[in-house]
């Protein structure tokens, strides 16, 4: 028997899709109807401004308009209707927290992981049968690790012997 965490599984699928798009130099993006200004605290602002080439290539932000204020003109298309302000704040927090200790490749993985997390189904949301089928097909198509980008397991397998032991057989 295999139990699958739908959020972690969907996050892994989205992460792999984003990583492939980034490698190909073509992260699909969605332009915002109206540019969004986001004010960050100084630590967040420095973390976001430090790797401008990475951020631009990942299509996360455009530029600072004044100290600690950024204009977001487009976001990764995977985000759908998620709030770009929350994404930028979350990215800034993550990079401020660990960004200075990360290599460029590790920082990129962190950014892509956070974008993937914002773009997927939330824990507790029920899935229709077609959505489950699609998620399982997407997982099968991946050569992926057994964890989401944050390290949580995508699935847990129970052998017949383990299940029998649980029932005292």
Tab-separated table of C-alpha atoms in Angstrom:
chain	number	residue	atom	x	y	z
A	1	UNK	CA	0.000	0.000	0.000
A	2	UNK	CA	1.327	3.429	-0.879
A	3	UNK	CA	0.102	6.651	0.739
A	4	UNK	CA	0.732	9.797	-1.291
A	5	UNK	CA	0.810	13.310	0.126
A	6	UNK	CA	-1.062	15.194	-2.604
A	7	UNK	CA	0.517	18.553	-1.742
A	8	UNK	CA	4.082	17.184	-1.659
A	9	UNK	CA	3.477	15.194	-4.853
A	10	UNK	CA	2.035	18.170	-6.712
A	11	UNK	CA	4.847	20.357	-5.376
A	12	UNK	CA	7.452	17.898	-6.738
A	13	UNK	CA	5.747	17.865	-10.157
A	14	UNK	CA	5.602	21.680	-10.270
A	15	UNK	CA	9.215	21.973	-9.079
A	16	UNK	CA	10.510	19.614	-11.766
A	17	UNK	CA	8.495	21.459	-14.412
A	18	UNK	CA	9.891	24.836	-13.269
A	19	UNK	CA	13.433	23.487	-13.075
A	20	UNK	CA	13.195	22.129	-16.641
A	21	UNK	CA	11.793	25.446	-17.881
A	22	UNK	CA	14.579	27.334	-16.114
A	23	UNK	CA	17.247	25.038	-17.610
A	24	UNK	CA	15.746	25.696	-21.049
A	25	UNK	CA	15.820	29.445	-20.353
A	26	UNK	CA	12.079	29.782	-20.770
A	27	UNK	CA	10.138	29.895	-17.503
A	28	UNK	CA	6.570	30.441	-18.624
A	29	UNK	CA	5.309	33.673	-17.165
A	30	UNK	CA	2.062	35.517	-16.856
A	31	UNK	CA	2.075	39.292	-17.146
A	32	UNK	CA	0.056	41.079	-14.488
A	33	UNK	CA	-2.730	43.326	-15.726
A	34	UNK	CA	-1.496	46.052	-13.385
A	35	UNK	CA	2.053	46.135	-12.015
A	36	UNK	CA	2.170	45.397	-8.316
A	37	UNK	CA	4.444	47.292	-5.929
A	38	UNK	CA	5.722	45.359	-2.954
A	39	UNK	CA	7.451	46.966	0.016
A	40	UNK	CA	9.921	44.716	1.796
A	41	UNK	CA	11.856	45.186	4.999
A	42	UNK	CA	15.585	45.943	4.566
A	43	UNK	CA	16.719	42.326	5.080
A	44	UNK	CA	14.173	40.984	2.610
A	45	UNK	CA	15.024	43.714	0.120
A	46	UNK	CA	18.734	42.947	0.228
A	47	UNK	CA	18.092	39.221	-0.200
A	48	UNK	CA	15.938	39.812	-3.278
A	49	UNK	CA	18.206	42.474	-4.768
A	50	UNK	CA	21.451	40.521	-4.269
A	51	UNK	CA	20.883	37.947	-7.040
A	52	UNK	CA	19.220	40.150	-9.712
A	53	UNK	CA	20.297	37.951	-12.653
A	54	UNK	CA	18.746	34.844	-11.081
A	55	UNK	CA	15.541	36.680	-10.191
A	56	UNK	CA	15.156	38.190	-13.645
A	57	UNK	CA	15.788	34.893	-15.371
A	58	UNK	CA	13.212	33.164	-13.163
A	59	UNK	CA	10.792	36.017	-13.980
A	60	UNK	CA	10.057	36.845	-10.373
A	61	UNK	CA	10.553	40.588	-10.264
A	62	UNK	CA	11.600	43.433	-12.452
A	63	UNK	CA	13.386	46.083	-10.428
A	64	UNK	CA	13.454	48.240	-7.332
A	65	UNK	CA	11.582	51.522	-7.771
A	66	UNK	CA	12.724	53.018	-4.489
A	67	UNK	CA	14.570	51.656	-1.530
A	68	UNK	CA	12.978	48.386	-0.402
A	69	UNK	CA	10.119	48.668	-2.920
A	70	UNK	CA	9.831	46.430	-5.983
A	71	UNK	CA	7.527	46.391	-8.966
A	72	UNK	CA	6.269	42.988	-10.037
A	73	UNK	CA	5.161	42.957	-13.666
A	74	UNK	CA	5.021	39.208	-14.297
A	75	UNK	CA	5.052	35.990	-12.319
A	76	UNK	CA	5.654	32.350	-13.216
A	77	UNK	CA	2.541	31.049	-14.999
A	78	UNK	CA	2.316	28.104	-12.586
A	79	UNK	CA	1.167	30.480	-9.858
A	80	UNK	CA	-2.280	30.857	-11.366
A	81	UNK	CA	-4.276	33.119	-9.080
A	82	UNK	CA	-1.890	33.070	-6.121
A	83	UNK	CA	-0.996	36.481	-4.671
A	84	UNK	CA	2.336	37.662	-6.174
A	85	UNK	CA	2.923	39.833	-3.098
A	86	UNK	CA	2.890	36.774	-0.828
A	87	UNK	CA	5.250	34.941	-3.161
A	88	UNK	CA	7.786	37.782	-3.254
A	89	UNK	CA	7.621	38.195	0.531
A	90	UNK	CA	8.053	34.434	1.029
A	91	UNK	CA	10.977	34.311	-1.405
A	92	UNK	CA	12.581	37.275	0.321
A	93	UNK	CA	12.141	35.659	3.748
A	94	UNK	CA	13.612	32.390	2.518
A	95	UNK	CA	16.590	34.008	0.854
A	96	UNK	CA	17.196	36.343	3.795
A	97	UNK	CA	17.085	33.362	6.159
A	98	UNK	CA	19.537	31.113	4.325
A	99	UNK	CA	20.511	32.900	1.122
A	100	UNK	CA	23.893	34.145	2.239
A	101	UNK	CA	24.955	30.580	3.074
A	102	UNK	CA	23.857	29.116	-0.248
A	103	UNK	CA	25.678	28.694	-3.506
A	104	UNK	CA	23.997	30.136	-6.598
A	105	UNK	CA	22.648	26.679	-7.514
A	106	UNK	CA	21.267	26.104	-4.003
A	107	UNK	CA	19.656	29.555	-3.932
A	108	UNK	CA	18.036	28.810	-7.289
A	109	UNK	CA	16.676	25.492	-5.961
A	110	UNK	CA	15.264	27.359	-2.943
A	111	UNK	CA	13.567	29.940	-5.143
A	112	UNK	CA	12.120	27.332	-7.512
A	113	UNK	CA	10.947	25.231	-4.557
A	114	UNK	CA	9.106	28.168	-3.020
A	115	UNK	CA	7.491	29.095	-6.335
A	116	UNK	CA	6.405	25.480	-6.764
A	117	UNK	CA	4.938	25.419	-3.249
A	118	UNK	CA	2.864	28.538	-3.921
A	119	UNK	CA	1.557	27.134	-7.187
A	120	UNK	CA	0.085	23.835	-6.027
A	121	UNK	CA	-3.005	22.485	-4.337
A	122	UNK	CA	-3.236	23.126	-0.632
A	123	UNK	CA	-3.289	20.465	2.037
A	124	UNK	CA	-6.808	19.336	2.854
A	125	UNK	CA	-8.349	20.167	-0.508
A	126	UNK	CA	-10.182	17.214	-1.966
A	127	UNK	CA	-9.268	16.151	-5.484
A	128	UNK	CA	-11.621	14.919	-8.167
A	129	UNK	CA	-10.840	11.504	-9.665
A	130	UNK	CA	-9.554	13.144	-12.857
A	131	UNK	CA	-7.192	15.345	-10.807
A	132	UNK	CA	-5.865	12.324	-8.913
A	133	UNK	CA	-5.341	10.469	-12.188
A	134	UNK	CA	-3.476	13.454	-13.656
A	135	UNK	CA	-1.296	13.861	-10.567
A	136	UNK	CA	-0.380	10.170	-10.599
A	137	UNK	CA	0.373	10.310	-14.340
A	138	UNK	CA	2.553	13.397	-13.798
A	139	UNK	CA	4.411	11.628	-10.977
A	140	UNK	CA	4.944	8.553	-13.135
A	141	UNK	CA	6.421	10.741	-15.885
A	142	UNK	CA	9.085	12.134	-13.530
A	143	UNK	CA	12.434	10.798	-12.599
A	144	UNK	CA	12.124	12.369	-9.198
A	145	UNK	CA	13.365	11.961	-5.702
A	146	UNK	CA	11.061	10.683	-3.047
A	147	UNK	CA	10.709	14.088	-1.388
A	148	UNK	CA	9.203	17.467	-2.182
A	149	UNK	CA	11.671	20.368	-2.516
A	150	UNK	CA	11.276	21.088	1.218
A	151	UNK	CA	12.254	17.536	2.154
A	152	UNK	CA	8.853	16.066	3.040
A	153	UNK	CA	8.156	12.593	1.618
A	154	UNK	CA	5.948	12.427	-1.474
A	155	UNK	CA	4.828	8.929	-0.582
A	156	UNK	CA	5.191	6.280	2.078
A	157	UNK	CA	5.033	2.599	1.260
A	158	UNK	CA	3.727	-0.068	3.613
A	159	UNK	CA	4.556	-3.676	2.855
A	160	UNK	CA	2.055	-6.440	3.480
A	161	UNK	CA	4.174	-7.651	6.413
A	162	UNK	CA	4.117	-4.172	8.015
A	163	UNK	CA	0.344	-3.936	7.671
A	164	UNK	CA	-0.109	-7.414	9.114
A	165	UNK	CA	2.091	-6.479	12.100
A	166	UNK	CA	-0.047	-3.368	12.680
A	167	UNK	CA	-3.081	-5.631	13.011
A	168	UNK	CA	-1.246	-8.122	15.206
A	169	UNK	CA	-1.111	-10.966	12.660
